[in-house]
Amino acid sequence: MTEIRQIGVVGAGQMGNGIAHVCALAGYDVILNDISEDALEKAKKTIERNLHRQVSKELITPDEMTGTIDRISMNTDMASFAAVDLAIEAATEKEPVKVKIFESLVQATPKSAYLASNTSSISITRLASTTDRPERFIGLHFMNPVPVMQLIEVIRGLATSHETYEMALALAKRLNKTVANAEDFPAFIVNRVLMPMINEAVYTLYEGVGTVEGIDTAMKLGANHPMGPLQLADFIGLDTCLSIMQVLHDGLADTKYRPCPLLVKYVEAGWLGRKTGRGFYDYRDEIPVPTR
Ligand code: NAD
């Protein structure tokens, strides 16, 4: 098995910055890549803020924090991936975007490097088949926020080798995460169960069964969920929620997965949740205010 020393992460959004954070904290050298300089700037601030929070909670030492920051480099040029042992793609949940990234990764990384995708829903077998090394390709589905959440869903494509799977298990262990194995079917386990619930919450809003606050309060106090489904949707990103529903709808060809038109409308408006300041709630002031 190729020993993992250097990890390249593509996409510096909500997930990419978290993946870079936990990998660097575990001692790996990390290169974080994005097409947007702004995203990299924002990721740097987020990583530093989250590391400071971990220090103040005495989860890590100040030395571990500075070591972690020093181990992360950032750039917009994938040529910097020439010596990575593993590349983890965590870019926008759109298959054509990911396919293009893997085309570049095949060129930029050594032939011995493993390739992984953090996709929430897209077929690992299909993504792997667009590369020159489907046997070294695997799904590593981290949860948001990565430094806090315990789980990595590991998805093997049809061609994924046992060695690649062993690499994933060793990585998860070093990151102090727990693995759940999922078969490579649309949206795997977590989002196959979670996303239809979120979509149904949007339908209850769309049909006027409840208000944003009513639906979230009902599910928090009535089903003991730590977060209401609409609050959670905003946290995940409404564009990501919609893309996952589309993958379920297309991949399983069952009308029960049809995305709610209201979810589509929010995405069309660019109201994508916390990351854009507005979704089912407006986050532009200190206290979030429901937008319906
Ligand atoms: P995000 O919108 O916060 O970030 C996506 C980033 O990808 C952006 O910074 C964008 O500039 C970058 N990007 C787009 N095209 C690129 C390219 N060609 N090269 C390099 N960077 C590019 O999205 P996110 O929430 O971080 O989600 C990223 C991935 O993680 C998606 O596949 C999503 O399904 C998955 N995921 C998301 C969550 C969640 O809760 N948000 C949880 C688990 C997995």
Tab-separated table of C-alpha atoms and ligand atoms in Angstrom:
chain	number	residue	atom	x	y	z
A	1	MET	CA	0.000	0.000	0.000
A	2	THR	CA	1.324	3.495	-0.872
A	3	GLU	CA	2.062	5.320	2.353
A	4	ILE	CA	0.069	8.537	2.605
A	5	ARG	CA	2.167	11.588	3.466
A	6	GLN	CA	0.790	14.346	1.313
A	7	ILE	CA	-2.915	14.883	0.599
A	8	GLY	CA	-4.367	17.189	-2.054
A	9	VAL	CA	-7.893	18.501	-1.472
A	10	VAL	CA	-9.838	19.994	-4.402
A	11	GLY	CA	-12.579	22.466	-3.455
A	12	ALA	CA	-12.096	24.769	-0.474
A	13	GLY	CA	-15.770	25.265	0.414
A	14	GLN	CA	-17.530	24.116	3.571
A	15	MET	CA	-16.325	20.526	3.208
A	16	GLY	CA	-12.897	21.043	1.643
A	17	ASN	CA	-11.708	23.350	4.407
A	18	GLY	CA	-12.866	20.864	7.041
A	19	ILE	CA	-11.151	17.941	5.300
A	20	ALA	CA	-7.911	19.949	5.009
A	21	HIS	CA	-8.198	20.873	8.707
A	22	VAL	CA	-8.597	17.302	10.025
A	23	CYS	CA	-5.945	15.851	7.688
A	24	ALA	CA	-3.353	18.486	8.665
A	25	LEU	CA	-4.216	18.106	12.349
A	26	ALA	CA	-3.535	14.367	11.995
A	27	GLY	CA	-0.032	15.186	10.660
A	28	TYR	CA	-0.495	14.945	6.893
A	29	ASP	CA	0.873	17.659	4.594
A	30	VAL	CA	-2.097	19.169	2.811
A	31	ILE	CA	-2.485	21.189	-0.382
A	32	LEU	CA	-5.884	22.848	-0.650
A	33	ASN	CA	-6.931	23.795	-4.188
A	34	ASP	CA	-9.857	25.834	-5.513
A	35	ILE	CA	-10.604	27.739	-8.716
A	36	SER	CA	-11.599	30.722	-6.596
A	37	GLU	CA	-9.023	32.820	-4.709
A	38	ASP	CA	-11.902	34.115	-2.569
A	39	ALA	CA	-12.860	30.581	-1.532
A	40	LEU	CA	-9.240	29.911	-0.486
A	41	GLU	CA	-9.083	33.151	1.494
A	42	LYS	CA	-12.351	32.286	3.235
A	43	ALA	CA	-11.163	28.705	3.891
A	44	LYS	CA	-7.973	29.965	5.536
A	45	LYS	CA	-9.985	32.154	7.919
A	46	THR	CA	-12.455	29.353	8.679
A	47	ILE	CA	-9.695	26.826	9.427
A	48	GLU	CA	-7.922	29.287	11.739
A	49	ARG	CA	-11.176	30.191	13.517
A	50	ASN	CA	-12.100	26.522	14.013
A	51	LEU	CA	-8.596	25.631	15.270
A	52	HIS	CA	-8.751	28.540	17.752
A	53	ARG	CA	-12.095	27.209	18.968
A	54	GLN	CA	-10.541	23.750	19.482
A	55	VAL	CA	-7.686	25.334	21.470
A	56	SER	CA	-10.103	27.324	23.654
A	57	LYS	CA	-12.038	24.115	24.365
A	58	GLU	CA	-8.699	22.446	25.234
A	59	LEU	CA	-9.241	19.788	22.562
A	60	ILE	CA	-5.858	20.618	21.000
A	61	THR	CA	-2.768	22.533	22.159
A	62	PRO	CA	-1.613	25.890	20.714
A	63	ASP	CA	1.402	24.018	19.248
A	64	GLU	CA	-0.889	21.571	17.460
A	65	MET	CA	-2.793	24.541	16.067
A	66	THR	CA	0.301	26.247	14.630
A	67	GLY	CA	1.630	22.911	13.315
A	68	THR	CA	-1.691	22.313	11.550
A	69	ILE	CA	-1.700	25.775	9.958
A	70	ASP	CA	1.924	25.292	8.796
A	71	ARG	CA	1.101	21.948	7.156
A	72	ILE	CA	-1.606	23.461	4.901
A	73	SER	CA	-0.657	25.234	1.693
A	74	MET	CA	-3.215	26.691	-0.701
A	75	ASN	CA	-3.279	27.468	-4.402
A	76	THR	CA	-5.346	27.549	-7.560
A	77	ASP	CA	-2.863	25.531	-9.620
A	78	MET	CA	-3.245	21.773	-9.684
A	79	ALA	CA	0.367	21.404	-10.872
A	80	SER	CA	1.183	21.533	-7.147
A	81	PHE	CA	-0.303	18.014	-6.808
A	82	ALA	CA	2.763	16.386	-8.456
A	83	ALA	CA	3.781	14.540	-5.280
A	84	VAL	CA	0.438	13.873	-3.547
A	85	ASP	CA	-0.268	10.315	-2.387
A	86	LEU	CA	-4.016	10.884	-2.182
A	87	ALA	CA	-6.293	13.500	-3.766
A	88	ILE	CA	-9.727	14.096	-2.239
A	89	GLU	CA	-12.209	15.933	-4.457
A	90	ALA	CA	-14.683	18.090	-2.474
A	91	ALA	CA	-15.971	20.499	-5.126
A	92	THR	CA	-19.520	21.473	-6.090
A	93	GLU	CA	-22.021	18.579	-6.280
A	94	LYS	CA	-22.323	18.545	-10.073
A	95	GLU	CA	-21.168	15.524	-12.041
A	96	PRO	CA	-19.665	17.442	-15.019
A	97	VAL	CA	-17.645	19.601	-12.589
A	98	LYS	CA	-16.285	16.522	-10.828
A	99	VAL	CA	-15.514	14.688	-14.078
A	100	LYS	CA	-13.450	17.664	-15.274
A	101	ILE	CA	-11.586	17.788	-11.964
A	102	PHE	CA	-10.724	14.085	-12.162
A	103	GLU	CA	-9.474	14.603	-15.739
A	104	SER	CA	-7.081	17.217	-14.336
A	105	LEU	CA	-6.160	15.047	-11.343
A	106	VAL	CA	-5.190	12.150	-13.615
A	107	GLN	CA	-2.716	14.505	-15.318
A	108	ALA	CA	-1.502	16.269	-12.175
A	109	THR	CA	-0.968	13.384	-9.730
A	110	PRO	CA	1.496	10.476	-9.788
A	111	LYS	CA	0.059	7.225	-11.219
A	112	SER	CA	0.446	5.668	-7.759
A	113	ALA	CA	-1.786	8.279	-6.078
A	114	TYR	CA	-5.193	7.263	-4.786
A	115	LEU	CA	-8.194	9.342	-5.885
A	116	ALA	CA	-11.246	9.922	-3.685
A	117	SER	CA	-14.494	11.845	-3.968
A	118	ASN	CA	-16.452	13.391	-1.122
A	119	THR	CA	-19.609	13.347	-3.252
A	120	SER	CA	-22.874	13.089	-1.309
A	121	SER	CA	-24.708	11.136	-3.951
A	122	ILE	CA	-22.987	10.625	-7.329
A	123	SER	CA	-21.956	7.121	-8.446
A	124	ILE	CA	-18.384	6.305	-7.401
A	125	THR	CA	-18.207	3.608	-10.100
A	126	ARG	CA	-19.122	6.165	-12.781
A	127	LEU	CA	-16.681	8.824	-11.528
A	128	ALA	CA	-13.934	6.181	-11.221
A	129	SER	CA	-14.532	4.999	-14.792
A	130	THR	CA	-13.594	8.439	-16.126
A	131	THR	CA	-10.081	8.070	-14.657
A	132	ASP	CA	-7.096	5.894	-15.581
A	133	ARG	CA	-7.168	4.136	-12.175
A	134	PRO	CA	-10.649	2.979	-11.100
A	135	GLU	CA	-9.024	0.415	-8.781
A	136	ARG	CA	-7.362	3.261	-6.831
A	137	PHE	CA	-10.595	5.287	-6.608
A	138	ILE	CA	-12.944	5.380	-3.582
A	139	GLY	CA	-15.765	7.408	-2.040
A	140	LEU	CA	-14.868	9.124	1.229
A	141	HIS	CA	-18.019	10.900	2.359
A	142	PHE	CA	-17.149	13.181	5.271
A	143	MET	CA	-19.892	14.877	7.301
A	144	ASN	CA	-20.395	18.589	7.935
A	145	PRO	CA	-18.757	20.124	10.014
A	146	VAL	CA	-15.830	17.790	9.388
A	147	PRO	CA	-13.779	18.611	12.536
A	148	VAL	CA	-16.808	17.782	14.725
A	149	MET	CA	-18.664	14.941	13.014
A	150	GLN	CA	-17.491	11.392	13.732
A	151	LEU	CA	-18.523	9.580	10.570
A	152	ILE	CA	-16.903	8.851	7.230
A	153	GLU	CA	-19.134	6.880	4.880
A	154	VAL	CA	-16.802	4.740	2.747
A	155	ILE	CA	-18.082	3.741	-0.686
A	156	ARG	CA	-16.297	1.237	-2.889
A	157	GLY	CA	-16.957	1.414	-6.628
A	158	LEU	CA	-17.224	-1.770	-8.656
A	159	ALA	CA	-13.497	-1.671	-9.451
A	160	THR	CA	-12.132	-0.364	-6.117
A	161	SER	CA	-9.305	-2.635	-4.936
A	162	HIS	CA	-8.990	-4.084	-1.481
A	163	GLU	CA	-5.745	-2.147	-1.065
A	164	THR	CA	-7.551	1.146	-1.708
A	165	TYR	CA	-10.231	0.186	0.808
A	166	GLU	CA	-7.520	-0.649	3.373
A	167	MET	CA	-5.961	2.778	2.715
A	168	ALA	CA	-9.358	4.404	3.449
A	169	LEU	CA	-9.746	2.488	6.708
A	170	ALA	CA	-6.206	3.432	7.811
A	171	LEU	CA	-6.855	7.095	6.963
A	172	ALA	CA	-10.150	7.124	8.900
A	173	LYS	CA	-8.399	5.572	11.891
A	174	ARG	CA	-5.653	8.187	11.853
A	175	LEU	CA	-8.301	10.945	11.623
A	176	ASN	CA	-10.085	9.403	14.637
A	177	LYS	CA	-13.238	8.883	12.614
A	178	THR	CA	-15.664	5.967	12.502
A	179	VAL	CA	-16.428	4.274	9.193
A	180	ALA	CA	-19.810	3.157	7.869
A	181	ASN	CA	-19.594	1.100	4.683
A	182	ALA	CA	-22.146	1.888	2.019
A	183	GLU	CA	-22.771	0.219	-1.316
A	184	ASP	CA	-22.472	2.390	-4.402
A	185	PHE	CA	-26.136	3.267	-5.030
A	186	PRO	CA	-27.543	6.812	-5.366
A	187	ALA	CA	-26.877	8.932	-2.247
A	188	PHE	CA	-25.449	5.916	-0.334
A	189	ILE	CA	-26.872	5.580	3.228
A	190	VAL	CA	-26.873	8.947	4.993
A	191	ASN	CA	-28.414	11.027	2.218
A	192	ARG	CA	-30.705	8.267	0.959
A	193	VAL	CA	-32.436	8.514	4.332
A	194	LEU	CA	-31.837	12.159	5.266
A	195	MET	CA	-32.539	13.995	2.013
A	196	PRO	CA	-36.075	12.675	1.342
A	197	MET	CA	-36.910	13.829	4.879
A	198	ILE	CA	-35.532	17.310	4.196
A	199	ASN	CA	-37.344	17.417	0.830
A	200	GLU	CA	-40.585	16.389	2.589
A	201	ALA	CA	-40.062	19.203	5.111
A	202	VAL	CA	-39.827	21.624	2.168
A	203	TYR	CA	-43.074	20.132	0.769
A	204	THR	CA	-44.831	20.697	4.113
A	205	LEU	CA	-43.713	24.332	3.887
A	206	TYR	CA	-44.734	24.572	0.195
A	207	GLU	CA	-48.201	23.145	0.945
A	208	GLY	CA	-48.667	25.448	3.942
A	209	VAL	CA	-48.871	22.632	6.477
A	210	GLY	CA	-46.453	24.566	8.687
A	211	THR	CA	-44.240	27.632	8.767
A	212	VAL	CA	-40.422	27.452	8.711
A	213	GLU	CA	-40.340	27.841	12.491
A	214	GLY	CA	-43.288	25.504	13.017
A	215	ILE	CA	-41.710	22.688	10.989
A	216	ASP	CA	-38.304	23.023	12.669
A	217	THR	CA	-39.770	23.255	16.176
A	218	ALA	CA	-42.013	20.249	15.484
A	219	MET	CA	-39.092	18.065	14.400
A	220	LYS	CA	-36.733	19.263	17.162
A	221	LEU	CA	-39.181	18.787	20.013
A	222	GLY	CA	-41.360	16.103	18.449
A	223	ALA	CA	-38.732	13.817	16.959
A	224	ASN	CA	-35.825	14.832	19.195
A	225	HIS	CA	-33.698	16.030	16.262
A	226	PRO	CA	-30.892	18.380	17.365
A	227	MET	CA	-31.638	20.678	14.395
A	228	GLY	CA	-34.842	21.247	12.432
A	229	PRO	CA	-34.834	19.917	8.837
A	230	LEU	CA	-34.983	23.385	7.238
A	231	GLN	CA	-32.195	24.682	9.472
A	232	LEU	CA	-30.199	21.569	8.519
A	233	ALA	CA	-30.925	22.124	4.809
A	234	ASP	CA	-29.534	25.677	5.117
A	235	PHE	CA	-26.487	24.274	6.873
A	236	ILE	CA	-25.833	21.678	4.145
A	237	GLY	CA	-26.506	24.149	1.289
A	238	LEU	CA	-29.751	24.150	-0.710
A	239	ASP	CA	-27.870	23.653	-4.018
A	240	THR	CA	-26.306	20.488	-2.590
A	241	CYS	CA	-29.723	19.295	-1.286
A	242	LEU	CA	-31.286	19.846	-4.715
A	243	SER	CA	-28.442	18.072	-6.532
A	244	ILE	CA	-28.777	15.056	-4.223
A	245	MET	CA	-32.558	14.873	-4.804
A	246	GLN	CA	-31.925	15.030	-8.566
A	247	VAL	CA	-29.437	12.151	-8.310
A	248	LEU	CA	-31.972	10.094	-6.297
A	249	HIS	CA	-34.775	10.948	-8.750
A	250	ASP	CA	-32.698	10.149	-11.855
A	251	GLY	CA	-30.863	7.173	-10.384
A	252	LEU	CA	-33.815	5.368	-8.807
A	253	ALA	CA	-36.512	6.556	-11.246
A	254	ASP	CA	-39.124	6.779	-8.509
A	255	THR	CA	-41.430	9.827	-8.308
A	256	LYS	CA	-41.217	9.775	-4.509
A	257	TYR	CA	-37.815	11.476	-4.916
A	258	ARG	CA	-39.053	14.438	-7.012
A	259	PRO	CA	-37.431	17.644	-5.703
A	260	CYS	CA	-39.919	20.090	-4.183
A	261	PRO	CA	-40.512	23.080	-6.538
A	262	LEU	CA	-39.953	25.423	-3.587
A	263	LEU	CA	-36.449	23.992	-3.090
A	264	VAL	CA	-35.794	24.622	-6.804
A	265	LYS	CA	-37.036	28.215	-6.430
A	266	TYR	CA	-34.709	28.952	-3.507
A	267	VAL	CA	-31.729	27.622	-5.491
A	268	GLU	CA	-32.766	29.664	-8.554
A	269	ALA	CA	-32.831	32.772	-6.335
A	270	GLY	CA	-29.283	32.019	-5.158
A	271	TRP	CA	-30.615	31.655	-1.593
A	272	LEU	CA	-28.437	28.624	-0.858
A	273	GLY	CA	-28.503	28.737	2.949
A	274	ARG	CA	-25.848	29.795	5.431
A	275	LYS	CA	-23.044	29.967	2.882
A	276	THR	CA	-24.790	32.749	0.929
A	277	GLY	CA	-26.382	34.440	3.967
A	278	ARG	CA	-29.961	33.465	3.094
A	279	GLY	CA	-31.990	30.289	2.690
A	280	PHE	CA	-35.032	29.194	4.676
A	281	TYR	CA	-33.607	31.624	7.239
A	282	ASP	CA	-31.944	35.009	6.739
A	283	TYR	CA	-28.523	34.976	8.483
A	284	ARG	CA	-27.470	38.517	7.694
A	285	ASP	CA	-28.283	39.737	11.212
A	286	GLU	CA	-27.138	38.111	14.439
A	287	ILE	CA	-30.376	36.163	14.967
A	288	PRO	CA	-31.584	34.083	11.980
A	289	VAL	CA	-35.040	35.156	10.766
A	290	PRO	CA	-37.315	32.792	8.757
A	291	THR	CA	-37.714	33.894	5.145
A	292	ARG	CA	-41.307	32.513	4.947
B	1	NAD	P1	-19.374	24.540	-1.324
B	1	NAD	O1	-20.300	25.187	-2.288
B	1	NAD	O2	-19.234	25.107	0.050
B	1	NAD	O3	-17.883	24.471	-1.943
B	1	NAD	C1	-17.602	23.976	-3.224
B	1	NAD	C2	-16.252	24.559	-3.638
B	1	NAD	O4	-15.825	23.911	-4.845
B	1	NAD	C3	-16.287	26.064	-3.943
B	1	NAD	O5	-15.318	26.735	-3.149
B	1	NAD	C4	-15.961	26.148	-5.431
B	1	NAD	O6	-15.203	27.310	-5.773
B	1	NAD	C5	-15.131	24.871	-5.606
B	1	NAD	N1	-15.012	24.438	-6.983
B	1	NAD	C6	-15.984	24.389	-7.939
B	1	NAD	N2	-15.444	23.934	-9.110
B	1	NAD	C7	-14.132	23.700	-8.876
B	1	NAD	C8	-13.039	23.248	-9.686
B	1	NAD	N3	-13.228	22.945	-10.964
B	1	NAD	N4	-11.817	23.129	-9.117
B	1	NAD	C9	-11.621	23.448	-7.816
B	1	NAD	N5	-12.615	23.890	-6.997
B	1	NAD	C10	-13.845	24.016	-7.521
B	1	NAD	O7	-19.826	23.001	-1.259
B	1	NAD	P2	-19.600	21.946	-0.060
B	1	NAD	O8	-20.759	22.003	0.862
B	1	NAD	O9	-18.217	22.100	0.478
B	1	NAD	O10	-19.708	20.583	-0.866
B	1	NAD	C11	-18.608	20.044	-1.578
B	1	NAD	C12	-18.824	18.558	-1.811
B	1	NAD	O11	-18.985	17.900	-0.556
B	1	NAD	C13	-20.065	18.223	-2.644
B	1	NAD	O12	-19.793	17.103	-3.439
B	1	NAD	C14	-21.093	17.892	-1.575
B	1	NAD	O13	-22.107	17.029	-2.033
B	1	NAD	C15	-20.200	17.178	-0.550
B	1	NAD	N6	-20.731	17.153	0.825
B	1	NAD	C16	-21.369	18.243	1.341
B	1	NAD	C17	-21.845	18.196	2.651
B	1	NAD	C18	-22.539	19.384	3.257
B	1	NAD	O14	-23.167	19.246	4.317
B	1	NAD	N7	-22.450	20.567	2.680
B	1	NAD	C19	-21.655	17.050	3.427
B	1	NAD	C20	-20.961	15.967	2.880
B	1	NAD	C21	-20.498	16.024	1.568
